[in-house]
């Protein structure tokens, strides 16, 4: 699993000089360019004798359907251009939206992202909802397979740099476990 944690305020700050030209640049960056880079990173470098026919399923959300984003149409177009331009061995053959609750993969991804957000932000053990989230995550971490999966996450952060910075996700994991260890056996 690859995850990018980006600072949207930096994107908004950098777009200030461009708003008079195109007020939709922040949305296009967040909801089009970043997903394009993520998917491209997953599909590239498989070797020239490989052939990948990829199908993209995106959660049906207003952000992705805006005119200046139109992820369903633009994402495959941009990725196929990248494949040709860079000589990669993939082709996007389908791109579609799926409503919430209909795709197990999207629901599982949402669940994982919520857990990862909780681990990274490492909130205090207060409030009924947060306590329940932390307790659930701590119980799941007892399963060696789940713990091993989380340790292998490729986690990147982006703010002011032109490049992503890979962060060892196990550092966040250890901080989270340390902060909530007393709840590990409850």
JSON list of N, CA, C and O in Angstrom, two decimals, residues 73-129:
[
{"chain": "A", "resi": 73, "resn": "UNK", "atom": "N", "xyz": [-12.45, 10.59, -16.70]},
{"chain": "A", "resi": 73, "resn": "UNK", "atom": "CA", "xyz": [-12.01, 10.79, -18.08]},
{"chain": "A", "resi": 73, "resn": "UNK", "atom": "C", "xyz": [-10.54, 11.20, -18.16]},
{"chain": "A", "resi": 73, "resn": "UNK", "atom": "O", "xyz": [-9.79, 10.70, -19.01]},
{"chain": "A", "resi": 74, "resn": "UNK", "atom": "N", "xyz": [-10.14, 12.11, -17.29]},
{"chain": "A", "resi": 74, "resn": "UNK", "atom": "CA", "xyz": [-8.80, 12.69, -17.40]},
{"chain": "A", "resi": 74, "resn": "UNK", "atom": "C", "xyz": [-7.69, 11.76, -16.90]},
{"chain": "A", "resi": 74, "resn": "UNK", "atom": "O", "xyz": [-6.59, 11.75, -17.48]},
{"chain": "A", "resi": 75, "resn": "UNK", "atom": "N", "xyz": [-7.96, 10.99, -15.85]},
{"chain": "A", "resi": 75, "resn": "UNK", "atom": "CA", "xyz": [-6.91, 10.13, -15.29]},
{"chain": "A", "resi": 75, "resn": "UNK", "atom": "C", "xyz": [-6.41, 9.11, -16.31]},
{"chain": "A", "resi": 75, "resn": "UNK", "atom": "O", "xyz": [-5.20, 9.01, -16.53]},
{"chain": "A", "resi": 76, "resn": "UNK", "atom": "N", "xyz": [-7.30, 8.35, -16.98]},
{"chain": "A", "resi": 76, "resn": "UNK", "atom": "CA", "xyz": [-6.78, 7.40, -17.97]},
{"chain": "A", "resi": 76, "resn": "UNK", "atom": "C", "xyz": [-6.08, 8.10, -19.14]},
{"chain": "A", "resi": 76, "resn": "UNK", "atom": "O", "xyz": [-5.06, 7.61, -19.63]},
{"chain": "A", "resi": 77, "resn": "UNK", "atom": "N", "xyz": [-6.60, 9.25, -19.56]},
{"chain": "A", "resi": 77, "resn": "UNK", "atom": "CA", "xyz": [-5.96, 9.97, -20.66]},
{"chain": "A", "resi": 77, "resn": "UNK", "atom": "C", "xyz": [-4.53, 10.37, -20.29]},
{"chain": "A", "resi": 77, "resn": "UNK", "atom": "O", "xyz": [-3.59, 10.13, -21.04]},
{"chain": "A", "resi": 78, "resn": "UNK", "atom": "N", "xyz": [-4.37, 10.98, -19.11]},
{"chain": "A", "resi": 78, "resn": "UNK", "atom": "CA", "xyz": [-3.05, 11.44, -18.67]},
{"chain": "A", "resi": 78, "resn": "UNK", "atom": "C", "xyz": [-2.10, 10.26, -18.45]},
{"chain": "A", "resi": 78, "resn": "UNK", "atom": "O", "xyz": [-0.92, 10.32, -18.82]},
{"chain": "A", "resi": 79, "resn": "UNK", "atom": "N", "xyz": [-2.59, 9.18, -17.87]},
{"chain": "A", "resi": 79, "resn": "UNK", "atom": "CA", "xyz": [-1.74, 8.02, -17.62]},
{"chain": "A", "resi": 79, "resn": "UNK", "atom": "C", "xyz": [-1.33, 7.34, -18.92]},
{"chain": "A", "resi": 79, "resn": "UNK", "atom": "O", "xyz": [-0.18, 6.89, -19.06]},
{"chain": "A", "resi": 80, "resn": "UNK", "atom": "N", "xyz": [-2.24, 7.24, -19.87]},
{"chain": "A", "resi": 80, "resn": "UNK", "atom": "CA", "xyz": [-1.89, 6.64, -21.16]},
{"chain": "A", "resi": 80, "resn": "UNK", "atom": "C", "xyz": [-0.87, 7.50, -21.91]},
{"chain": "A", "resi": 80, "resn": "UNK", "atom": "O", "xyz": [0.03, 6.97, -22.56]},
{"chain": "A", "resi": 81, "resn": "UNK", "atom": "N", "xyz": [-0.99, 8.81, -21.79]},
{"chain": "A", "resi": 81, "resn": "UNK", "atom": "CA", "xyz": [0.02, 9.70, -22.37]},
{"chain": "A", "resi": 81, "resn": "UNK", "atom": "C", "xyz": [1.38, 9.43, -21.72]},
{"chain": "A", "resi": 81, "resn": "UNK", "atom": "O", "xyz": [2.40, 9.32, -22.40]},
{"chain": "A", "resi": 82, "resn": "UNK", "atom": "N", "xyz": [1.38, 9.31, -20.39]},
{"chain": "A", "resi": 82, "resn": "UNK", "atom": "CA", "xyz": [2.63, 9.02, -19.67]},
{"chain": "A", "resi": 82, "resn": "UNK", "atom": "C", "xyz": [3.23, 7.70, -20.13]},
{"chain": "A", "resi": 82, "resn": "UNK", "atom": "O", "xyz": [4.43, 7.59, -20.33]},
{"chain": "A", "resi": 83, "resn": "UNK", "atom": "N", "xyz": [2.38, 6.68, -20.29]},
{"chain": "A", "resi": 83, "resn": "UNK", "atom": "CA", "xyz": [2.86, 5.36, -20.72]},
{"chain": "A", "resi": 83, "resn": "UNK", "atom": "C", "xyz": [3.54, 5.44, -22.08]},
{"chain": "A", "resi": 83, "resn": "UNK", "atom": "O", "xyz": [4.61, 4.86, -22.27]},
{"chain": "A", "resi": 84, "resn": "UNK", "atom": "N", "xyz": [2.92, 6.16, -22.99]},
{"chain": "A", "resi": 84, "resn": "UNK", "atom": "CA", "xyz": [3.50, 6.29, -24.33]},
{"chain": "A", "resi": 84, "resn": "UNK", "atom": "C", "xyz": [4.79, 7.12, -24.27]},
{"chain": "A", "resi": 84, "resn": "UNK", "atom": "O", "xyz": [5.84, 6.71, -24.77]},
{"chain": "A", "resi": 85, "resn": "UNK", "atom": "N", "xyz": [4.71, 8.25, -23.62]},
{"chain": "A", "resi": 85, "resn": "UNK", "atom": "CA", "xyz": [5.83, 9.18, -23.56]},
{"chain": "A", "resi": 85, "resn": "UNK", "atom": "C", "xyz": [7.05, 8.56, -22.88]},
{"chain": "A", "resi": 85, "resn": "UNK", "atom": "O", "xyz": [8.17, 8.74, -23.32]},
{"chain": "A", "resi": 86, "resn": "UNK", "atom": "N", "xyz": [6.82, 7.82, -21.82]},
{"chain": "A", "resi": 86, "resn": "UNK", "atom": "CA", "xyz": [7.93, 7.25, -21.05]},
{"chain": "A", "resi": 86, "resn": "UNK", "atom": "C", "xyz": [8.24, 5.80, -21.41]},
{"chain": "A", "resi": 86, "resn": "UNK", "atom": "O", "xyz": [9.07, 5.16, -20.77]},
{"chain": "A", "resi": 87, "resn": "UNK", "atom": "N", "xyz": [7.53, 5.26, -22.40]},
{"chain": "A", "resi": 87, "resn": "UNK", "atom": "CA", "xyz": [7.81, 3.90, -22.85]},
{"chain": "A", "resi": 87, "resn": "UNK", "atom": "C", "xyz": [7.47, 2.84, -21.80]},
{"chain": "A", "resi": 87, "resn": "UNK", "atom": "O", "xyz": [8.17, 1.84, -21.67]},
{"chain": "A", "resi": 88, "resn": "UNK", "atom": "N", "xyz": [6.40, 3.06, -21.06]},
{"chain": "A", "resi": 88, "resn": "UNK", "atom": "CA", "xyz": [5.98, 2.12, -20.02]},
{"chain": "A", "resi": 88, "resn": "UNK", "atom": "C", "xyz": [5.05, 1.06, -20.62]},
{"chain": "A", "resi": 88, "resn": "UNK", "atom": "O", "xyz": [4.43, 1.27, -21.65]},
{"chain": "A", "resi": 89, "resn": "UNK", "atom": "N", "xyz": [4.92, -0.06, -19.92]},
{"chain": "A", "resi": 89, "resn": "UNK", "atom": "CA", "xyz": [4.17, -1.20, -20.47]},
{"chain": "A", "resi": 89, "resn": "UNK", "atom": "C", "xyz": [2.78, -1.34, -19.84]},
{"chain": "A", "resi": 89, "resn": "UNK", "atom": "O", "xyz": [2.36, -2.43, -19.52]},
{"chain": "A", "resi": 90, "resn": "UNK", "atom": "N", "xyz": [2.11, -0.24, -19.65]},
{"chain": "A", "resi": 90, "resn": "UNK", "atom": "CA", "xyz": [0.74, -0.32, -19.14]},
{"chain": "A", "resi": 90, "resn": "UNK", "atom": "C", "xyz": [-0.19, 0.49, -20.02]},
{"chain": "A", "resi": 90, "resn": "UNK", "atom": "O", "xyz": [0.23, 1.36, -20.77]},
{"chain": "A", "resi": 91, "resn": "UNK", "atom": "N", "xyz": [-1.47, 0.16, -19.92]},
{"chain": "A", "resi": 91, "resn": "UNK", "atom": "CA", "xyz": [-2.51, 0.90, -20.62]},
{"chain": "A", "resi": 91, "resn": "UNK", "atom": "C", "xyz": [-3.74, 0.90, -19.71]},
{"chain": "A", "resi": 91, "resn": "UNK", "atom": "O", "xyz": [-4.12, -0.13, -19.16]},
{"chain": "A", "resi": 92, "resn": "UNK", "atom": "N", "xyz": [-4.36, 2.05, -19.55]},
{"chain": "A", "resi": 92, "resn": "UNK", "atom": "CA", "xyz": [-5.61, 2.14, -18.79]},
{"chain": "A", "resi": 92, "resn": "UNK", "atom": "C", "xyz": [-6.72, 1.79, -19.76]},
{"chain": "A", "resi": 92, "resn": "UNK", "atom": "O", "xyz": [-6.97, 2.52, -20.72]},
{"chain": "A", "resi": 93, "resn": "UNK", "atom": "N", "xyz": [-7.40, 0.68, -19.50]},
{"chain": "A", "resi": 93, "resn": "UNK", "atom": "CA", "xyz": [-8.45, 0.21, -20.42]},
{"chain": "A", "resi": 93, "resn": "UNK", "atom": "C", "xyz": [-9.85, 0.53, -19.90]},
{"chain": "A", "resi": 93, "resn": "UNK", "atom": "O", "xyz": [-10.82, 0.44, -20.66]},
{"chain": "A", "resi": 94, "resn": "UNK", "atom": "N", "xyz": [-9.95, 0.92, -18.63]},
{"chain": "A", "resi": 94, "resn": "UNK", "atom": "CA", "xyz": [-11.26, 1.27, -18.08]},
{"chain": "A", "resi": 94, "resn": "UNK", "atom": "C", "xyz": [-11.06, 2.20, -16.89]},
{"chain": "A", "resi": 94, "resn": "UNK", "atom": "O", "xyz": [-10.11, 2.07, -16.13]},
{"chain": "A", "resi": 95, "resn": "UNK", "atom": "N", "xyz": [-11.97, 3.14, -16.75]},
{"chain": "A", "resi": 95, "resn": "UNK", "atom": "CA", "xyz": [-11.98, 4.04, -15.61]},
{"chain": "A", "resi": 95, "resn": "UNK", "atom": "C", "xyz": [-13.43, 4.33, -15.29]},
{"chain": "A", "resi": 95, "resn": "UNK", "atom": "O", "xyz": [-14.19, 4.74, -16.18]},
{"chain": "A", "resi": 96, "resn": "UNK", "atom": "N", "xyz": [-13.82, 4.10, -14.05]},
{"chain": "A", "resi": 96, "resn": "UNK", "atom": "CA", "xyz": [-15.23, 4.33, -13.70]},
{"chain": "A", "resi": 96, "resn": "UNK", "atom": "C", "xyz": [-15.35, 4.79, -12.25]},
{"chain": "A", "resi": 96, "resn": "UNK", "atom": "O", "xyz": [-14.44, 4.60, -11.45]},
{"chain": "A", "resi": 97, "resn": "UNK", "atom": "N", "xyz": [-16.49, 5.39, -11.96]},
{"chain": "A", "resi": 97, "resn": "UNK", "atom": "CA", "xyz": [-16.84, 5.77, -10.60]},
{"chain": "A", "resi": 97, "resn": "UNK", "atom": "C", "xyz": [-17.68, 4.66, -10.00]},
{"chain": "A", "resi": 97, "resn": "UNK", "atom": "O", "xyz": [-18.43, 3.98, -10.70]},
{"chain": "A", "resi": 98, "resn": "UNK", "atom": "N", "xyz": [-17.56, 4.48, -8.69]},
{"chain": "A", "resi": 98, "resn": "UNK", "atom": "CA", "xyz": [-18.40, 3.54, -7.97]},
{"chain": "A", "resi": 98, "resn": "UNK", "atom": "C", "xyz": [-18.97, 4.24, -6.74]},
{"chain": "A", "resi": 98, "resn": "UNK", "atom": "O", "xyz": [-18.24, 4.92, -6.01]},
{"chain": "A", "resi": 99, "resn": "UNK", "atom": "N", "xyz": [-20.26, 4.08, -6.52]},
{"chain": "A", "resi": 99, "resn": "UNK", "atom": "CA", "xyz": [-20.90, 4.68, -5.36]},
{"chain": "A", "resi": 99, "resn": "UNK", "atom": "C", "xyz": [-20.39, 4.04, -4.07]},
{"chain": "A", "resi": 99, "resn": "UNK", "atom": "O", "xyz": [-19.99, 2.87, -4.05]},
{"chain": "A", "resi": 100, "resn": "UNK", "atom": "N", "xyz": [-20.42, 4.83, -3.02]},
{"chain": "A", "resi": 100, "resn": "UNK", "atom": "CA", "xyz": [-19.98, 4.35, -1.71]},
{"chain": "A", "resi": 100, "resn": "UNK", "atom": "C", "xyz": [-20.78, 3.10, -1.32]},
{"chain": "A", "resi": 100, "resn": "UNK", "atom": "O", "xyz": [-21.95, 3.00, -1.59]},
{"chain": "A", "resi": 101, "resn": "UNK", "atom": "N", "xyz": [-20.08, 2.16, -0.74]},
{"chain": "A", "resi": 101, "resn": "UNK", "atom": "CA", "xyz": [-20.72, 0.95, -0.25]},
{"chain": "A", "resi": 101, "resn": "UNK", "atom": "C", "xyz": [-20.86, -0.17, -1.27]},
{"chain": "A", "resi": 101, "resn": "UNK", "atom": "O", "xyz": [-21.36, -1.24, -0.93]},
{"chain": "A", "resi": 102, "resn": "UNK", "atom": "N", "xyz": [-20.42, 0.05, -2.51]},
{"chain": "A", "resi": 102, "resn": "UNK", "atom": "CA", "xyz": [-20.59, -0.97, -3.54]},
{"chain": "A", "resi": 102, "resn": "UNK", "atom": "C", "xyz": [-19.31, -1.73, -3.90]},
{"chain": "A", "resi": 102, "resn": "UNK", "atom": "O", "xyz": [-19.39, -2.82, -4.45]},
{"chain": "A", "resi": 103, "resn": "UNK", "atom": "N", "xyz": [-18.17, -1.17, -3.62]},
{"chain": "A", "resi": 103, "resn": "UNK", "atom": "CA", "xyz": [-16.89, -1.78, -3.98]},
{"chain": "A", "resi": 103, "resn": "UNK", "atom": "C", "xyz": [-16.11, -2.12, -2.71]},
{"chain": "A", "resi": 103, "resn": "UNK", "atom": "O", "xyz": [-15.70, -1.23, -1.97]},
{"chain": "A", "resi": 104, "resn": "UNK", "atom": "N", "xyz": [-15.89, -3.40, -2.49]},
{"chain": "A", "resi": 104, "resn": "UNK", "atom": "CA", "xyz": [-15.17, -3.84, -1.29]},
{"chain": "A", "resi": 104, "resn": "UNK", "atom": "C", "xyz": [-13.78, -3.22, -1.22]},
{"chain": "A", "resi": 104, "resn": "UNK", "atom": "O", "xyz": [-13.31, -2.82, -0.14]},
{"chain": "A", "resi": 105, "resn": "UNK", "atom": "N", "xyz": [-13.10, -3.10, -2.36]},
{"chain": "A", "resi": 105, "resn": "UNK", "atom": "CA", "xyz": [-11.76, -2.52, -2.38]},
{"chain": "A", "resi": 105, "resn": "UNK", "atom": "C", "xyz": [-11.74, -1.07, -1.91]},
{"chain": "A", "resi": 105, "resn": "UNK", "atom": "O", "xyz": [-10.86, -0.67, -1.15]},
{"chain": "A", "resi": 106, "resn": "UNK", "atom": "N", "xyz": [-12.72, -0.28, -2.37]},
{"chain": "A", "resi": 106, "resn": "UNK", "atom": "CA", "xyz": [-12.79, 1.12, -1.95]},
{"chain": "A", "resi": 106, "resn": "UNK", "atom": "C", "xyz": [-13.12, 1.24, -0.47]},
{"chain": "A", "resi": 106, "resn": "UNK", "atom": "O", "xyz": [-12.54, 2.06, 0.24]},
{"chain": "A", "resi": 107, "resn": "UNK", "atom": "N", "xyz": [-14.03, 0.41, 0.00]},
{"chain": "A", "resi": 107, "resn": "UNK", "atom": "CA", "xyz": [-14.41, 0.45, 1.42]},
{"chain": "A", "resi": 107, "resn": "UNK", "atom": "C", "xyz": [-13.24, 0.03, 2.31]},
{"chain": "A", "resi": 107, "resn": "UNK", "atom": "O", "xyz": [-12.99, 0.64, 3.35]},
{"chain": "A", "resi": 108, "resn": "UNK", "atom": "N", "xyz": [-12.50, -0.99, 1.87]},
{"chain": "A", "resi": 108, "resn": "UNK", "atom": "CA", "xyz": [-11.34, -1.44, 2.64]},
{"chain": "A", "resi": 108, "resn": "UNK", "atom": "C", "xyz": [-10.27, -0.36, 2.66]},
{"chain": "A", "resi": 108, "resn": "UNK", "atom": "O", "xyz": [-9.66, -0.10, 3.70]},
{"chain": "A", "resi": 109, "resn": "UNK", "atom": "N", "xyz": [-10.07, 0.29, 1.52]},
{"chain": "A", "resi": 109, "resn": "UNK", "atom": "CA", "xyz": [-9.09, 1.38, 1.46]},
{"chain": "A", "resi": 109, "resn": "UNK", "atom": "C", "xyz": [-9.49, 2.50, 2.39]},
{"chain": "A", "resi": 109, "resn": "UNK", "atom": "O", "xyz": [-8.64, 3.03, 3.13]},
{"chain": "A", "resi": 110, "resn": "UNK", "atom": "N", "xyz": [-10.76, 2.89, 2.40]},
{"chain": "A", "resi": 110, "resn": "UNK", "atom": "CA", "xyz": [-11.24, 3.94, 3.32]},
{"chain": "A", "resi": 110, "resn": "UNK", "atom": "C", "xyz": [-10.98, 3.54, 4.78]},
{"chain": "A", "resi": 110, "resn": "UNK", "atom": "O", "xyz": [-10.56, 4.37, 5.59]},
{"chain": "A", "resi": 111, "resn": "UNK", "atom": "N", "xyz": [-11.25, 2.29, 5.09]},
{"chain": "A", "resi": 111, "resn": "UNK", "atom": "CA", "xyz": [-11.03, 1.80, 6.45]},
{"chain": "A", "resi": 111, "resn": "UNK", "atom": "C", "xyz": [-9.55, 1.90, 6.83]},
{"chain": "A", "resi": 111, "resn": "UNK", "atom": "O", "xyz": [-9.19, 2.41, 7.89]},
{"chain": "A", "resi": 112, "resn": "UNK", "atom": "N", "xyz": [-8.68, 1.42, 5.93]},
{"chain": "A", "resi": 112, "resn": "UNK", "atom": "CA", "xyz": [-7.24, 1.49, 6.19]},
{"chain": "A", "resi": 112, "resn": "UNK", "atom": "C", "xyz": [-6.77, 2.93, 6.32]},
{"chain": "A", "resi": 112, "resn": "UNK", "atom": "O", "xyz": [-5.97, 3.25, 7.20]},
{"chain": "A", "resi": 113, "resn": "UNK", "atom": "N", "xyz": [-7.24, 3.81, 5.44]},
{"chain": "A", "resi": 113, "resn": "UNK", "atom": "CA", "xyz": [-6.82, 5.21, 5.51]},
{"chain": "A", "resi": 113, "resn": "UNK", "atom": "C", "xyz": [-7.24, 5.86, 6.83]},
{"chain": "A", "resi": 113, "resn": "UNK", "atom": "O", "xyz": [-6.49, 6.65, 7.40]},
{"chain": "A", "resi": 114, "resn": "UNK", "atom": "N", "xyz": [-8.44, 5.51, 7.30]},
{"chain": "A", "resi": 114, "resn": "UNK", "atom": "CA", "xyz": [-8.88, 6.02, 8.60]},
{"chain": "A", "resi": 114, "resn": "UNK", "atom": "C", "xyz": [-7.98, 5.54, 9.73]},
{"chain": "A", "resi": 114, "resn": "UNK", "atom": "O", "xyz": [-7.60, 6.31, 10.63]},
{"chain": "A", "resi": 115, "resn": "UNK", "atom": "N", "xyz": [-7.60, 4.26, 9.69]},
{"chain": "A", "resi": 115, "resn": "UNK", "atom": "CA", "xyz": [-6.69, 3.73, 10.71]},
{"chain": "A", "resi": 115, "resn": "UNK", "atom": "C", "xyz": [-5.32, 4.39, 10.62]},
{"chain": "A", "resi": 115, "resn": "UNK", "atom": "O", "xyz": [-4.72, 4.76, 11.63]},
{"chain": "A", "resi": 116, "resn": "UNK", "atom": "N", "xyz": [-4.83, 4.55, 9.41]},
{"chain": "A", "resi": 116, "resn": "UNK", "atom": "CA", "xyz": [-3.51, 5.14, 9.21]},
{"chain": "A", "resi": 116, "resn": "UNK", "atom": "C", "xyz": [-3.51, 6.60, 9.67]},
{"chain": "A", "resi": 116, "resn": "UNK", "atom": "O", "xyz": [-2.58, 7.06, 10.32]},
{"chain": "A", "resi": 117, "resn": "UNK", "atom": "N", "xyz": [-4.57, 7.32, 9.36]},
{"chain": "A", "resi": 117, "resn": "UNK", "atom": "CA", "xyz": [-4.70, 8.71, 9.83]},
{"chain": "A", "resi": 117, "resn": "UNK", "atom": "C", "xyz": [-4.66, 8.76, 11.35]},
{"chain": "A", "resi": 117, "resn": "UNK", "atom": "O", "xyz": [-3.98, 9.61, 11.94]},
{"chain": "A", "resi": 118, "resn": "UNK", "atom": "N", "xyz": [-5.35, 7.83, 12.00]},
{"chain": "A", "resi": 118, "resn": "UNK", "atom": "CA", "xyz": [-5.35, 7.79, 13.46]},
{"chain": "A", "resi": 118, "resn": "UNK", "atom": "C", "xyz": [-3.95, 7.48, 13.98]},
{"chain": "A", "resi": 118, "resn": "UNK", "atom": "O", "xyz": [-3.49, 8.09, 14.95]},
{"chain": "A", "resi": 119, "resn": "UNK", "atom": "N", "xyz": [-3.25, 6.54, 13.36]},
{"chain": "A", "resi": 119, "resn": "UNK", "atom": "CA", "xyz": [-1.89, 6.19, 13.79]},
{"chain": "A", "resi": 119, "resn": "UNK", "atom": "C", "xyz": [-0.96, 7.38, 13.61]},
{"chain": "A", "resi": 119, "resn": "UNK", "atom": "O", "xyz": [-0.18, 7.72, 14.51]},
{"chain": "A", "resi": 120, "resn": "UNK", "atom": "N", "xyz": [-1.03, 8.06, 12.48]},
{"chain": "A", "resi": 120, "resn": "UNK", "atom": "CA", "xyz": [-0.12, 9.18, 12.20]},
{"chain": "A", "resi": 120, "resn": "UNK", "atom": "C", "xyz": [-0.41, 10.37, 13.11]},
{"chain": "A", "resi": 120, "resn": "UNK", "atom": "O", "xyz": [0.51, 10.97, 13.66]},
{"chain": "A", "resi": 121, "resn": "UNK", "atom": "N", "xyz": [-1.68, 10.71, 13.29]},
{"chain": "A", "resi": 121, "resn": "UNK", "atom": "CA", "xyz": [-2.01, 11.86, 14.14]},
{"chain": "A", "resi": 121, "resn": "UNK", "atom": "C", "xyz": [-1.88, 11.52, 15.62]},
{"chain": "A", "resi": 121, "resn": "UNK", "atom": "O", "xyz": [-1.75, 12.42, 16.43]},
{"chain": "A", "resi": 122, "resn": "UNK", "atom": "N", "xyz": [-1.94, 10.23, 15.94]},
{"chain": "A", "resi": 122, "resn": "UNK", "atom": "CA", "xyz": [-1.73, 9.74, 17.30]},
{"chain": "A", "resi": 122, "resn": "UNK", "atom": "C", "xyz": [-2.49, 10.58, 18.34]},
{"chain": "A", "resi": 122, "resn": "UNK", "atom": "O", "xyz": [-1.88, 11.20, 19.21]},
{"chain": "A", "resi": 123, "resn": "UNK", "atom": "N", "xyz": [-3.82, 10.58, 18.25]},
{"chain": "A", "resi": 123, "resn": "UNK", "atom": "CA", "xyz": [-4.61, 11.45, 19.13]},
{"chain": "A", "resi": 123, "resn": "UNK", "atom": "C", "xyz": [-4.59, 10.96, 20.57]},
{"chain": "A", "resi": 123, "resn": "UNK", "atom": "O", "xyz": [-4.29, 9.80, 20.84]},
{"chain": "A", "resi": 124, "resn": "UNK", "atom": "N", "xyz": [-4.90, 11.86, 21.50]},
{"chain": "A", "resi": 124, "resn": "UNK", "atom": "CA", "xyz": [-4.99, 11.42, 22.90]},
{"chain": "A", "resi": 124, "resn": "UNK", "atom": "C", "xyz": [-6.16, 10.45, 23.07]},
{"chain": "A", "resi": 124, "resn": "UNK", "atom": "O", "xyz": [-7.10, 10.45, 22.28]},
{"chain": "A", "resi": 125, "resn": "UNK", "atom": "N", "xyz": [-6.07, 9.64, 24.08]},
{"chain": "A", "resi": 125, "resn": "UNK", "atom": "CA", "xyz": [-7.10, 8.64, 24.36]},
{"chain": "A", "resi": 125, "resn": "UNK", "atom": "C", "xyz": [-8.24, 9.32, 25.10]},
{"chain": "A", "resi": 125, "resn": "UNK", "atom": "O", "xyz": [-8.42, 9.17, 26.30]},
{"chain": "A", "resi": 126, "resn": "UNK", "atom": "N", "xyz": [-9.01, 10.12, 24.35]},
{"chain": "A", "resi": 126, "resn": "UNK", "atom": "CA", "xyz": [-10.13, 10.84, 24.97]},
{"chain": "A", "resi": 126, "resn": "UNK", "atom": "C", "xyz": [-11.29, 10.89, 23.98]},
{"chain": "A", "resi": 126, "resn": "UNK", "atom": "O", "xyz": [-11.08, 10.88, 22.77]},
{"chain": "A", "resi": 127, "resn": "UNK", "atom": "N", "xyz": [-12.46, 10.94, 24.49]},
{"chain": "A", "resi": 127, "resn": "UNK", "atom": "CA", "xyz": [-13.65, 10.93, 23.65]},
{"chain": "A", "resi": 127, "resn": "UNK", "atom": "C", "xyz": [-14.02, 9.51, 23.27]},
{"chain": "A", "resi": 127, "resn": "UNK", "atom": "O", "xyz": [-13.16, 8.68, 22.99]},
{"chain": "A", "resi": 128, "resn": "UNK", "atom": "N", "xyz": [-15.30, 9.22, 23.31]},
{"chain": "A", "resi": 128, "resn": "UNK", "atom": "CA", "xyz": [-15.78, 7.85, 23.07]},
{"chain": "A", "resi": 128, "resn": "UNK", "atom": "C", "xyz": [-15.39, 7.30, 21.70]},
{"chain": "A", "resi": 128, "resn": "UNK", "atom": "O", "xyz": [-14.94, 6.17, 21.57]},
{"chain": "A", "resi": 129, "resn": "UNK", "atom": "N", "xyz": [-15.55, 8.14, 20.67]},
{"chain": "A", "resi": 129, "resn": "UNK", "atom": "CA", "xyz": [-15.25, 7.68, 19.31]},
{"chain": "A", "resi": 129, "resn": "UNK", "atom": "C", "xyz": [-13.76, 7.39, 19.14]},
{"chain": "A", "resi": 129, "resn": "UNK", "atom": "O", "xyz": [-13.38, 6.36, 18.59]}
]
